[in-house]
Amino acid sequence: MYARYGSSSITPGVKNLILSTIAVFLIQQFIAGREFLEIFGLVPLYIVDRLYVWQVFTYIFLHGDLMHIAMNMFFLWMFGCELEREWGTKEFVKYYLLTGTIAGITIFLWNFNSFGFTIGASGAVFAILVAYALFYPDREIMLLLFPVPIKVKYFVLIIGLLEFIMLPRQDGISHIGHLGGLVAGFLYLRHRYARYGIGNNIFKDLFKKKGPF
């Protein structure tokens, strides 16, 4: 998948988020052991029994392997830079961390009695995707597996539906975290930019030719 608009330079907020995530990943891979994951990854029963409440935030910066972190950071770079230019660095970073944390809370509530751990920035990245779809609905991206252009609003709708369909599956992917990020991002933006009418009628918005900005 590829799509870039505007300046090709990386913005400071996106850059710092990527560098921070890479730094944590290197510590995780080469210095820390499994205990690091149990302390800073999201383990619902540890939040209850040990009061590791920070886990709903810190799990965002941990990743399972190179492909996991590469995909999340690629999407953050591809869609996040333009949003940061639109909103400003402070608002963008707040949105990323807030929606990622809400996705973490969603995971905790969904898997309340689980010892399994969840890691990764995917919830925050899905929130970035829904933001891009709401602000730039008719921008087109190219899918690498199927080299045809598709509008961002349709792409996000499709992946949202797929995540919902796959929700009951036990495949090692936190579909509830992805959905939590999508919904958190949508509700936040609907409230934050209410004066523009963003998200008031999501199904009608799918067929608009221009975004609110």
XYZ file of C-alpha atoms in Angstrom:
213
model
C 0.000 0.000 0.000
C 1.287 3.453 -0.810
C 0.012 7.010 -0.841
C 1.748 10.256 0.002
C 0.473 13.811 -0.375
C 2.049 17.153 0.382
C 5.573 17.433 1.758
C 7.645 14.253 1.910
C 9.515 15.395 5.043
C 8.713 13.668 8.313
C 7.037 15.796 10.969
C 8.535 16.135 14.480
C 5.740 14.376 16.352
C 5.727 11.376 14.020
C 9.528 11.278 14.084
C 9.707 11.280 17.883
C 6.989 8.636 18.203
C 8.793 6.379 15.733
C 12.182 6.878 17.403
C 10.703 6.225 20.860
C 9.020 3.050 19.650
C 12.206 1.810 17.967
C 14.222 2.530 21.127
C 11.807 0.499 23.261
C 11.821 -2.305 20.671
C 15.639 -2.496 20.777
C 15.602 -2.632 24.586
C 12.933 -5.310 24.408
C 14.885 -7.407 21.885
C 18.464 -7.093 23.105
C 18.438 -6.122 26.784
C 15.194 -6.992 28.564
C 13.652 -10.416 29.061
C 10.110 -11.727 29.254
C 9.609 -9.926 32.563
C 9.792 -6.657 30.605
C 6.748 -7.751 28.578
C 4.876 -8.805 31.704
C 5.492 -5.429 33.348
C 4.946 -3.115 30.383
C 2.822 -5.211 28.033
C -0.928 -5.298 28.583
C -1.838 -8.244 30.830
C -5.429 -7.788 32.090
C -5.074 -9.914 35.233
C -1.903 -8.070 36.227
C -3.807 -4.799 36.045
C -6.361 -6.271 38.450
C -4.114 -8.315 40.763
C -0.921 -6.240 40.730
C -2.397 -2.845 39.879
C -0.169 -2.453 36.799
C -2.499 0.273 35.557
C 0.205 1.863 33.383
C 0.023 -1.109 31.037
C -2.923 0.358 29.102
C -0.450 3.059 28.003
C 2.976 1.409 27.873
C 1.866 -1.527 25.691
C 1.680 0.932 22.770
C 5.482 1.096 22.527
C 6.167 -2.668 22.602
C 6.049 -4.909 19.521
C 6.267 -8.612 18.826
C 8.734 -8.704 15.950
C 10.330 -6.648 13.188
C 7.351 -6.972 10.830
C 4.944 -5.868 13.562
C 6.820 -2.666 14.353
C 7.662 -1.974 10.695
C 4.020 -2.105 9.598
C 2.772 0.091 12.441
C 5.495 2.698 12.003
C 4.987 2.707 8.220
C 1.285 3.478 8.619
C 2.070 6.103 11.269
C 4.484 7.818 8.871
C 2.303 7.477 5.774
C -0.905 8.860 7.282
C 0.284 10.687 10.386
C 2.513 13.401 8.932
C -0.247 15.203 7.065
C -2.567 15.032 10.059
C 0.162 16.513 12.249
C 0.614 19.396 9.794
C -3.152 19.972 9.899
C -3.561 19.779 13.679
C -0.174 20.739 15.079
C 2.299 18.491 16.881
C 0.795 18.739 20.374
C -2.726 17.833 19.250
C -1.486 15.013 17.026
C 0.655 13.360 19.700
C -2.172 13.730 22.231
C -4.584 12.050 19.811
C -2.182 9.177 19.124
C -1.464 8.452 22.781
C -5.043 9.009 23.969
C -6.644 6.726 21.389
C -3.949 4.107 21.927
C -4.677 4.193 25.660
C -8.436 3.933 25.109
C -7.788 0.952 22.841
C -5.766 -0.534 25.716
C -8.636 0.006 28.146
C -10.948 -1.681 25.633
C -8.612 -4.688 25.452
C -8.501 -4.850 29.252
C -12.283 -4.792 29.599
C -12.775 -7.330 26.796
C -10.209 -9.795 28.213
C -10.741 -9.028 31.882
C -9.729 -12.478 33.186
C -6.858 -13.147 30.788
C -3.177 -13.806 31.515
C -2.331 -13.261 27.854
C -0.449 -10.081 26.983
C -1.117 -7.597 24.196
C 1.539 -5.318 22.715
C 1.733 -2.899 19.810
C 0.640 0.499 18.539
C -2.044 -0.909 16.247
C -4.944 0.627 18.187
C -3.424 4.100 17.871
C -2.566 3.466 14.218
C -6.159 2.459 13.465
C -7.234 5.740 15.068
C -4.846 7.529 12.691
C -6.465 5.713 9.766
C -9.992 6.746 10.732
C -8.803 10.335 11.220
C -7.278 10.390 7.755
C -10.470 8.933 6.283
C -12.594 11.624 7.947
C -10.339 14.529 6.992
C -9.331 13.356 3.515
C -12.030 10.852 2.518
C -11.406 10.950 -1.221
C -7.639 10.616 -1.142
C -6.589 7.469 -2.965
C -4.101 4.829 -1.875
C -2.637 1.965 -3.858
C -2.859 -1.546 -2.454
C 0.303 -3.532 -3.121
C -1.410 -6.924 -3.241
C -4.131 -5.600 -5.544
C -2.551 -2.730 -7.529
C -5.691 -0.656 -7.929
C -6.406 2.730 -6.316
C -9.015 2.899 -3.567
C -10.346 5.897 -1.684
C -9.282 6.049 1.946
C -12.865 6.209 3.230
C -13.683 2.885 1.558
C -10.424 1.289 2.661
C -11.057 2.159 6.316
C -14.673 0.997 6.087
C -13.533 -2.357 4.656
C -10.849 -2.979 7.271
C -13.256 -1.920 10.025
C -15.816 -4.470 8.838
C -13.134 -7.146 8.542
C -11.954 -6.475 12.090
C -15.533 -6.783 13.340
C -16.046 -10.054 11.462
C -12.790 -11.483 12.833
C -13.512 -10.366 16.402
C -14.458 -13.872 17.681
C -11.321 -15.468 16.215
C -8.447 -16.544 18.460
C -5.633 -15.853 16.008
C -3.167 -13.922 18.146
C -4.303 -10.569 16.722
C -6.021 -8.021 18.947
C -9.024 -7.271 16.758
C -10.788 -5.687 19.735
C -7.825 -3.331 20.140
C -8.026 -2.332 16.482
C -11.749 -1.670 16.781
C -11.214 0.179 20.047
C -8.786 2.514 18.303
C -11.135 3.064 15.369
C -14.114 3.878 17.575
C -12.078 6.018 19.989
C -10.658 8.038 17.104
C -14.043 8.527 15.492
C -15.758 9.640 18.711
C -12.905 11.964 19.674
C -12.850 13.674 16.288
C -16.626 13.936 16.151
C -16.542 15.799 19.474
C -13.374 17.799 18.801
C -14.477 19.041 15.381
C -18.245 19.076 15.945
C -18.582 22.530 14.387
C -17.538 21.048 11.048
C -20.137 18.293 11.292
C -17.455 15.638 11.011
C -18.815 12.144 11.578
C -22.414 13.276 12.115
C -23.623 11.005 9.343
C -20.902 8.517 8.586
C -22.838 6.598 5.945
C -23.777 9.745 4.062
C -20.168 10.963 4.360
C -18.995 7.872 2.496
C -20.422 9.303 -0.695
C -19.328 12.902 -0.304
C -16.766 14.097 -2.794
C -14.905 16.392 -0.445
C -13.825 16.292 3.176
C -14.646 19.000 5.715
C -11.200 20.612 5.279
